PDB file of C-alpha atoms in Angstrom:
ATOM      1  CA  MET A  29      -1.362  -3.865  14.395  1.00 80.00           C
ATOM      2  CA  LEU A  30       0.530  -1.234  16.383  1.00 79.00           C
ATOM      3  CA  HIS A  31       3.363  -3.657  17.162  1.00 81.00           C
ATOM      4  CA  PHE A  32       3.382  -4.874  13.552  1.00 80.00           C
ATOM      5  CA  ALA A  33       3.731  -1.296  12.260  1.00 81.00           C
ATOM      6  CA  ASP A  34       6.510  -0.658  14.787  1.00 83.00           C
ATOM      7  CA  SER A  35       8.487  -3.551  13.307  1.00 84.00           C
ATOM      8  CA  LEU A  36       8.522  -1.748   9.929  1.00 86.00           C
ATOM      9  CA  THR A  37       9.483   1.714  11.190  1.00 85.00           C
ATOM     10  CA  PHE A  38      12.810   3.173  12.268  1.00 82.00           C
ATOM     11  CA  SER A  39      14.789   6.445  12.079  1.00 81.00           C
ATOM     12  CA  GLY A  40      11.987   8.430  13.703  1.00 83.00           C
ATOM     13  CA  ARG A  41       9.230   7.038  11.461  1.00 88.00           C
ATOM     14  CA  LYS A  42       6.029   5.941  13.182  1.00 88.00           C
ATOM     15  CA  VAL A  43       3.384   5.201  10.528  1.00 89.00           C
ATOM     16  CA  VAL A  44       3.011   2.881   7.538  1.00 91.00           C
ATOM     17  CA  ALA A  45       0.788   2.990   4.460  1.00 89.00           C
ATOM     18  CA  ALA A  46      -1.595   0.230   3.373  1.00 90.00           C
ATOM     19  CA  TRP A  47      -1.515  -1.080  -0.198  1.00 91.00           C
ATOM     20  CA  ALA A  48      -3.604  -3.810  -1.798  1.00 94.00           C
ATOM     21  CA  ALA A  49      -4.490  -5.590  -5.023  1.00 93.00           C
ATOM     22  CA  LEU A  50      -8.068  -6.858  -4.804  1.00 91.00           C
ATOM     23  CA  PRO A  51      -8.125  -9.023  -6.760  1.00 92.00           C
ATOM     24  CA  PHE A  52      -4.464  -9.703  -7.469  1.00 94.00           C
ATOM     25  CA  PRO A  53      -4.224  -9.292 -11.293  1.00 92.00           C
ATOM     26  CA  ALA A  54      -3.282 -12.807 -12.369  1.00 91.00           C
ATOM     27  CA  LEU A  55      -4.382 -14.430 -15.617  1.00 88.00           C
ATOM     28  CA  SER A  56      -6.092 -17.781 -15.351  1.00 82.00           C
ATOM     29  CA  GLY A  57      -3.434 -20.496 -15.450  1.00 81.00           C
ATOM     30  CA  SER A  58      -0.478 -18.110 -15.183  1.00 83.00           C
ATOM     31  CA  SER A  59       2.342 -18.524 -12.683  1.00 85.00           C
ATOM     32  CA  LEU A  60       3.266 -16.000  -9.999  1.00 88.00           C
ATOM     33  CA  PRO A  61       6.588 -15.159 -11.731  1.00 88.00           C
ATOM     34  CA  ASP A  62       4.755 -14.551 -15.025  1.00 87.00           C
ATOM     35  CA  THR A  63       2.218 -12.309 -13.296  1.00 88.00           C
ATOM     36  CA  LEU A  64       4.844 -10.187 -11.543  1.00 88.00           C
ATOM     37  CA  SER A  65       7.017  -9.948 -14.664  1.00 85.00           C
ATOM     38  CA  ALA A  66       4.049  -8.689 -16.699  1.00 84.00           C
ATOM     39  CA  HIS A  67       3.780  -5.494 -14.624  1.00 81.00           C
ATOM     40  CA  GLN A  68       6.289  -2.668 -15.019  1.00 76.00           C
ATOM     41  CA  ASP A  69       5.147  -1.175 -11.703  1.00 81.00           C
ATOM     42  CA  VAL A  70       4.061  -3.046  -8.593  1.00 85.00           C
ATOM     43  CA  PRO A  71       0.561  -4.484  -9.181  1.00 86.00           C
ATOM     44  CA  TRP A  72      -1.059  -3.037  -6.068  1.00 88.00           C
ATOM     45  CA  LYS A  73      -2.515   0.363  -5.201  1.00 88.00           C
ATOM     46  CA  LEU A  74      -2.319   2.736  -2.272  1.00 88.00           C
ATOM     47  CA  LEU A  75      -5.440   2.595  -0.097  1.00 87.00           C
ATOM     48  CA  SER A  76      -4.780   5.902   1.660  1.00 76.00           C
ATOM     49  CA  SER A  77      -5.757   9.176   0.005  1.00 71.00           C
ATOM     50  CA  CYS A  78      -2.540  10.737  -1.238  1.00 65.00           C
ATOM     51  CA  LYS A  79      -1.362  12.900  -4.137  1.00 59.00           C
ATOM     52  CA  GLU A  80       1.658  10.694  -4.835  1.00 54.00           C
ATOM     53  CA  GLN A  81       0.403   7.323  -6.045  1.00 58.00           C
ATOM     54  CA  LYS A  82       3.510   5.843  -7.700  1.00 64.00           C
ATOM     55  CA  LEU A  83       5.805   3.935  -5.387  1.00 66.00           C
ATOM     56  CA  SER A  84       9.404   4.592  -6.447  1.00 69.00           C
ATOM     57  CA  CYS A  85      11.239   3.328  -3.366  1.00 83.00           C
ATOM     58  CA  CYS A  86      10.566   1.827   0.021  1.00 87.00           C
ATOM     59  CA  PHE A  87      12.234   1.685   3.438  1.00 91.00           C
ATOM     60  CA  ALA A  88      10.517  -1.452   4.763  1.00 91.00           C
ATOM     61  CA  GLN A  89       7.487  -3.551   3.890  1.00 92.00           C
ATOM     62  CA  SER A  90       5.559  -6.689   4.682  1.00 93.00           C
ATOM     63  CA  ALA A  91       3.218  -8.353   2.197  1.00 93.00           C
ATOM     64  CA  VAL A  92       0.751 -11.239   2.302  1.00 94.00           C
ATOM     65  CA  LEU A  93      -0.407 -12.971  -0.877  1.00 94.00           C
ATOM     66  CA  ARG A  94      -3.393 -15.318  -0.854  1.00 94.00           C
ATOM     67  CA  GLY A  95      -4.769 -17.665  -3.483  1.00 91.00           C
ATOM     68  CA  ILE A  96      -1.749 -17.946  -5.804  1.00 84.00           C
ATOM     69  CA  CYS A  97       0.131 -21.227  -6.098  1.00 68.00           C
ATOM     70  CA  GLN A  98       3.532 -21.897  -7.628  1.00 58.00           C
ATOM     71  CA  GLU A  99       2.798 -22.942 -11.204  1.00 59.00           C
ATOM     72  CA  LYS A 100       5.190 -23.640 -14.033  1.00 55.00           C
ATOM     73  CA  GLY A 101       5.702 -21.042 -16.736  1.00 53.00           C
ATOM     74  CA  THR A 102       8.308 -19.466 -18.986  1.00 55.00           C
ATOM     75  CA  ARG A 103      11.834 -19.424 -17.685  1.00 63.00           C
ATOM     76  CA  SER A 104      13.011 -16.271 -15.920  1.00 67.00           C
ATOM     77  CA  PRO A 105      15.092 -15.457 -12.804  1.00 75.00           C
ATOM     78  CA  LEU A 106      11.887 -15.524 -10.764  1.00 78.00           C
ATOM     79  CA  HIS A 107      11.136 -19.057 -11.974  1.00 78.00           C
ATOM     80  CA  LEU A 108      14.373 -20.260 -10.419  1.00 79.00           C
ATOM     81  CA  CYS A 109      12.924 -19.612  -6.955  1.00 82.00           C
ATOM     82  CA  GLU A 110      11.811 -22.706  -5.086  1.00 81.00           C
ATOM     83  CA  SER A 111       8.727 -21.261  -3.377  1.00 85.00           C
ATOM     84  CA  PRO A 112       6.195 -18.423  -3.806  1.00 86.00           C
ATOM     85  CA  GLU A 113       7.731 -16.693  -0.767  1.00 88.00           C
ATOM     86  CA  GLN A 114      11.102 -16.663  -2.498  1.00 89.00           C
ATOM     87  CA  VAL A 115       9.480 -15.332  -5.674  1.00 90.00           C
ATOM     88  CA  LEU A 116       8.054 -12.376  -3.750  1.00 90.00           C
ATOM     89  CA  GLN A 117      11.337 -11.776  -1.919  1.00 90.00           C
ATOM     90  CA  GLN A 118      13.273 -11.770  -5.204  1.00 90.00           C
ATOM     91  CA  TYR A 119      10.700  -9.444  -6.759  1.00 90.00           C
ATOM     92  CA  PHE A 120      10.893  -7.047  -3.799  1.00 90.00           C
ATOM     93  CA  HIS A 121      14.697  -7.088  -3.995  1.00 90.00           C
ATOM     94  CA  SER A 122      14.583  -6.094  -7.675  1.00 88.00           C
ATOM     95  CA  GLN A 123      11.919  -3.398  -7.180  1.00 88.00           C
ATOM     96  CA  PHE A 124      13.205  -1.948  -3.894  1.00 89.00           C
ATOM     97  CA  PRO A 125      16.942  -2.674  -3.531  1.00 89.00           C
ATOM     98  CA  GLY A 126      18.130  -2.352   0.049  1.00 87.00           C
ATOM     99  CA  ALA A 127      14.653  -2.288   1.606  1.00 89.00           C
ATOM    100  CA  PHE A 128      13.746  -4.587   4.496  1.00 90.00           C
ATOM    101  CA  SER A 129      11.041  -6.902   3.157  1.00 91.00           C
ATOM    102  CA  THR A 130       9.057  -9.847   4.471  1.00 90.00           C
ATOM    103  CA  SER A 131       6.498 -11.903   2.569  1.00 91.00           C
ATOM    104  CA  HIS A 132       3.966 -14.607   3.335  1.00 92.00           C
ATOM    105  CA  VAL A 133       1.996 -16.704   0.841  1.00 91.00           C
ATOM    106  CA  LEU A 134      -1.184 -18.577   1.737  1.00 92.00           C
ATOM    107  CA  GLN A 135      -2.850 -21.059  -0.610  1.00 89.00           C
ATOM    108  CA  GLN A 136      -6.358 -20.179   0.567  1.00 93.00           C
ATOM    109  CA  PRO A 137      -7.955 -17.354  -1.461  1.00 93.00           C
ATOM    110  CA  CYS A 138     -10.272 -14.692  -0.086  1.00 94.00           C
ATOM    111  CA  HIS A 139     -13.822 -16.047  -0.277  1.00 94.00           C
ATOM    112  CA  THR A 140     -16.356 -13.657  -1.793  1.00 92.00           C
ATOM    113  CA  GLN A 141     -19.724 -15.354  -1.452  1.00 87.00           C
ATOM    114  CA  PRO A 142     -22.625 -13.163  -0.197  1.00 85.00           C
ATOM    115  CA  PRO A 143     -22.753 -10.940   1.749  1.00 89.00           C
ATOM    116  CA  PHE A 144     -19.401  -9.931   0.197  1.00 89.00           C
ATOM    117  CA  PRO A 145     -20.096  -7.023  -2.245  1.00 88.00           C
ATOM    118  CA  GLN A 146     -20.349  -8.338  -5.793  1.00 84.00           C
ATOM    119  CA  PHE A 147     -18.644  -5.487  -7.643  1.00 87.00           C
ATOM    120  CA  PHE A 148     -16.387  -7.644  -9.818  1.00 87.00           C
ATOM    121  CA  SER A 149     -15.753  -7.339 -13.539  1.00 85.00           C
ATOM    122  CA  PRO A 150     -17.127 -10.001 -15.913  1.00 84.00           C
ATOM    123  CA  LEU A 151     -13.469 -10.497 -16.902  1.00 86.00           C
ATOM    124  CA  LEU A 152     -12.975 -12.570 -13.758  1.00 89.00           C
ATOM    125  CA  THR A 153     -13.402 -16.304 -13.425  1.00 89.00           C
ATOM    126  CA  LYS A 154     -15.265 -17.793 -10.483  1.00 89.00           C
ATOM    127  CA  ARG A 155     -11.906 -18.058  -8.731  1.00 91.00           C
ATOM    128  CA  GLY A 156     -11.058 -14.415  -9.400  1.00 91.00           C
ATOM    129  CA  PHE A 157      -8.491 -14.832 -12.168  1.00 91.00           C
ATOM    130  CA  LEU A 158      -8.406 -12.581 -15.235  1.00 90.00           C
ATOM    131  CA  LEU A 159      -9.745 -13.671 -18.623  1.00 85.00           C
ATOM    132  CA  ASP A 160      -8.858 -12.397 -22.081  1.00 77.00           C
ATOM    133  CA  LYS A 161     -12.520 -11.651 -22.751  1.00 71.00           C
ATOM    134  CA  ALA A 162     -15.734 -11.550 -20.741  1.00 65.00           C
ATOM    135  CA  GLN A 163     -17.625 -14.765 -20.227  1.00 62.00           C
ATOM    136  CA  GLY A 164     -21.370 -15.307 -20.289  1.00 58.00           C
ATOM    137  CA  PHE A 165     -21.887 -15.551 -16.525  1.00 56.00           C
ATOM    138  CA  SER A 166     -22.538 -12.679 -14.131  1.00 56.00           C
ATOM    139  CA  SER A 167     -19.799 -11.197 -11.974  1.00 53.00           C
ATOM    140  CA  ALA A 168     -21.941 -12.285  -9.031  1.00 58.00           C
ATOM    141  CA  GLY A 169     -20.605 -15.769  -9.722  1.00 81.00           C
ATOM    142  CA  VAL A 170     -17.148 -14.853  -8.382  1.00 89.00           C
ATOM    143  CA  GLU A 171     -16.696 -17.134  -5.389  1.00 92.00           C
ATOM    144  CA  SER A 172     -13.116 -16.306  -4.393  1.00 94.00           C
ATOM    145  CA  ILE A 173     -10.249 -14.036  -5.406  1.00 94.00           C
ATOM    146  CA  PRO A 174      -6.482 -13.937  -5.012  1.00 95.00           C
ATOM    147  CA  VAL A 175      -5.443 -10.942  -2.902  1.00 95.00           C
ATOM    148  CA  LEU A 176      -2.192  -9.198  -2.077  1.00 95.00           C
ATOM    149  CA  ALA A 177      -2.026  -6.758   0.837  1.00 94.00           C
ATOM    150  CA  ALA A 178       1.020  -4.875   2.051  1.00 92.00           C
ATOM    151  CA  LEU A 179       2.064  -2.451   4.762  1.00 92.00           C
ATOM    152  CA  GLN A 180       4.931  -0.201   3.705  1.00 91.00           C
ATOM    153  CA  SER A 181       7.095   2.496   5.176  1.00 90.00           C
ATOM    154  CA  SER A 182       7.888   4.594   2.120  1.00 88.00           C
ATOM    155  CA  PRO A 183       8.443   8.205   0.941  1.00 88.00           C
ATOM    156  CA  VAL A 184       4.810   8.372  -0.179  1.00 88.00           C
ATOM    157  CA  LEU A 185       3.997   9.086   3.477  1.00 89.00           C
ATOM    158  CA  HIS A 186       5.869  12.388   3.215  1.00 89.00           C
ATOM    159  CA  TRP A 187       3.183  13.698   0.849  1.00 87.00           C
ATOM    160  CA  LEU A 188       0.385  12.210   2.930  1.00 88.00           C
ATOM    161  CA  LEU A 189       1.575  13.711   6.228  1.00 90.00           C
ATOM    162  CA  SER A 190       2.525  17.051   4.671  1.00 89.00           C
ATOM    163  CA  GLY A 191      -0.940  17.280   3.137  1.00 87.00           C
ATOM    164  CA  LEU A 192      -2.521  16.508   6.499  1.00 87.00           C
ATOM    165  CA  CYS A 193      -0.457  19.278   8.087  1.00 88.00           C
ATOM    166  CA  ARG A 194      -1.563  21.799   5.438  1.00 88.00           C
ATOM    167  CA  GLU A 195      -5.231  20.882   5.870  1.00 85.00           C
ATOM    168  CA  LEU A 196      -5.022  21.280   9.645  1.00 81.00           C
ATOM    169  CA  ARG A 197      -3.340  24.658   9.343  1.00 80.00           C
ATOM    170  CA  ALA A 198      -5.852  26.011   6.839  1.00 72.00           C
ATOM    171  CA  PRO A 199      -8.725  26.725   9.285  1.00 69.00           C
ATOM    172  CA  ASP A 200      -8.175  29.089  12.206  1.00 70.00           C
ATOM    173  CA  ALA A 201      -8.764  26.851  15.209  1.00 63.00           C
ATOM    174  CA  ARG A 202      -9.533  29.890  17.348  1.00 65.00           C
ATOM    175  CA  ARG A 203     -12.739  30.415  15.358  1.00 69.00           C
ATOM    176  CA  TRP A 204     -14.036  26.942  16.178  1.00 68.00           C
ATOM    177  CA  SER A 205     -15.333  27.082  19.717  1.00 69.00           C
ATOM    178  CA  SER A 206     -16.075  23.353  19.709  1.00 71.00           C
ATOM    179  CA  PHE A 207     -12.328  22.693  19.571  1.00 67.00           C
ATOM    180  CA  PHE A 208     -11.788  24.356  22.899  1.00 68.00           C
ATOM    181  CA  THR A 209     -14.994  23.212  24.603  1.00 72.00           C
ATOM    182  CA  ALA A 210     -13.751  19.680  23.920  1.00 70.00           C
ATOM    183  CA  GLY A 211     -10.603  20.465  25.888  1.00 72.00           C
ATOM    184  CA  LEU A 212      -8.234  21.445  23.054  1.00 69.00           C
ATOM    185  CA  GLU A 213      -5.612  24.047  23.939  1.00 77.00           C
ATOM    186  CA  GLN A 214      -4.103  26.282  21.259  1.00 77.00           C
ATOM    187  CA  ASP A 215      -0.556  25.466  22.372  1.00 82.00           C
ATOM    188  CA  ASP A 216      -1.291  21.736  22.260  1.00 83.00           C
ATOM    189  CA  PHE A 217      -2.749  22.134  18.769  1.00 82.00           C
ATOM    190  CA  GLN A 218       0.359  23.932  17.488  1.00 86.00           C
ATOM    191  CA  GLU A 219       2.611  21.350  19.119  1.00 90.00           C
ATOM    192  CA  ALA A 220       0.713  18.528  17.415  1.00 88.00           C
ATOM    193  CA  LEU A 221       1.107  20.277  14.048  1.00 90.00           C
ATOM    194  CA  GLU A 222       4.856  20.572  14.575  1.00 92.00           C
ATOM    195  CA  GLU A 223       5.043  16.880  15.442  1.00 93.00           C
ATOM    196  CA  ILE A 224       3.234  15.971  12.213  1.00 92.00           C
ATOM    197  CA  LYS A 225       5.579  18.235  10.237  1.00 92.00           C
ATOM    198  CA  THR A 226       8.638  16.619  11.846  1.00 93.00           C
ATOM    199  CA  LEU A 227       7.237  13.145  11.201  1.00 93.00           C
ATOM    200  CA  ALA A 228       6.657  14.010   7.525  1.00 92.00           C
ATOM    201  CA  GLN A 229      10.287  15.060   7.183  1.00 92.00           C
ATOM    202  CA  CYS A 230      11.386  11.597   8.343  1.00 91.00           C
ATOM    203  CA  TYR A 231       9.995  10.185   5.086  1.00 89.00           C
ATOM    204  CA  GLU A 232      11.870  12.547   2.754  1.00 85.00           C
ATOM    205  CA  THR A 233      14.498  11.036   0.498  1.00 76.00           C
ATOM    206  CA  GLY A 234      15.851  14.125  -1.280  1.00 58.00           C
ATOM    207  CA  PHE A 235      14.563  12.921  -4.655  1.00 44.00           C
ATOM    208  CA  GLY A 236      11.523  14.204  -6.488  1.00 41.00           C
ATOM    209  CA  ALA A 237      10.824  17.021  -4.006  1.00 40.00           C
ATOM    210  CA  ASP A 238       8.099  19.306  -5.315  1.00 42.00           C
ATOM    211  CA  GLY A 239       8.139  22.019  -2.698  1.00 41.00           C
ATOM    212  CA  SER A 240       5.261  20.574  -0.709  1.00 41.00           C
ATOM    213  CA  GLU A 241       7.105  21.162   2.558  1.00 42.00           C
ATOM    214  CA  ASP A 242       7.800  24.802   1.646  1.00 43.00           C
ATOM    215  CA  GLU A 243       4.112  25.189   0.886  1.00 42.00           C
ATOM    216  CA  ALA A 244       3.291  23.832   4.332  1.00 40.00           C
ATOM    217  CA  ASP A 245       5.677  26.328   5.942  1.00 45.00           C
ATOM    218  CA  SER A 246       4.054  29.239   4.131  1.00 40.00           C
ATOM    219  CA  ASP A 247       0.578  28.533   5.521  1.00 42.00           C
TER     220      ASP A 247
END
C-alpha cells in the first residue's frame, strides 16, 4: 500500500485519501455510462473524517470497480468507449481534467453472504443493484454488491491535514506527562507539527481557501 500511494504522490505530497461507493449506485439493468451520467458529482464518498466532502479537483487517482459489466444503453460519449476501463478513464478525464488517473474493472462483485454485515436497504436486489421501489424480501437477502473504491491525491487533504495540525496544537503537550514518559521530546513534537503543516500546504490549490491555514497559525 505504501508503494501504491507513492505512485500517486508528487510535488512533496506523501498521503492519499480513500473514497468508496458501497454499493456502487447502479440501477438494475443500467449500463455503466448511464450510471455515471446520472450523477452530477462523483458517486463515491470520502472515507476519512474531513470537513470538506465535495471533491472539486484531483491531482492523481486510481480506482477499482467491481461487479459492473458493459451493457448497452442510451447513446452518449461514454457509450462510444469500447470497454468499462475506457468508460472510467473518459469519465475521470471529464471530471478531473489534467489529473493522472488509472482504472481497473473486475467482473466479480463483492460477495456479502454472512458473516458480512447485513445493513443494506430493501431498495437493493440480491445482486446489490438499485430498485425503483422496495421489494418484499429482506435486505439480508443481498448476496453481492458492485463496489467502487479509489485512492486519490486531492486538495481535500489540505483540510484534513490542517485539521489534524490544529487538534494536535490544541492541548499543551507539556501537561501530559505520559507523552514524555513514552520518550516524546518537546522539540520533536514541534518539528512533527511543522512537518504536518508543510505537508498540508502541498495540497493547496489557491481556490476556495477559507482561512483554515491562518487559523492553524493562530493556535
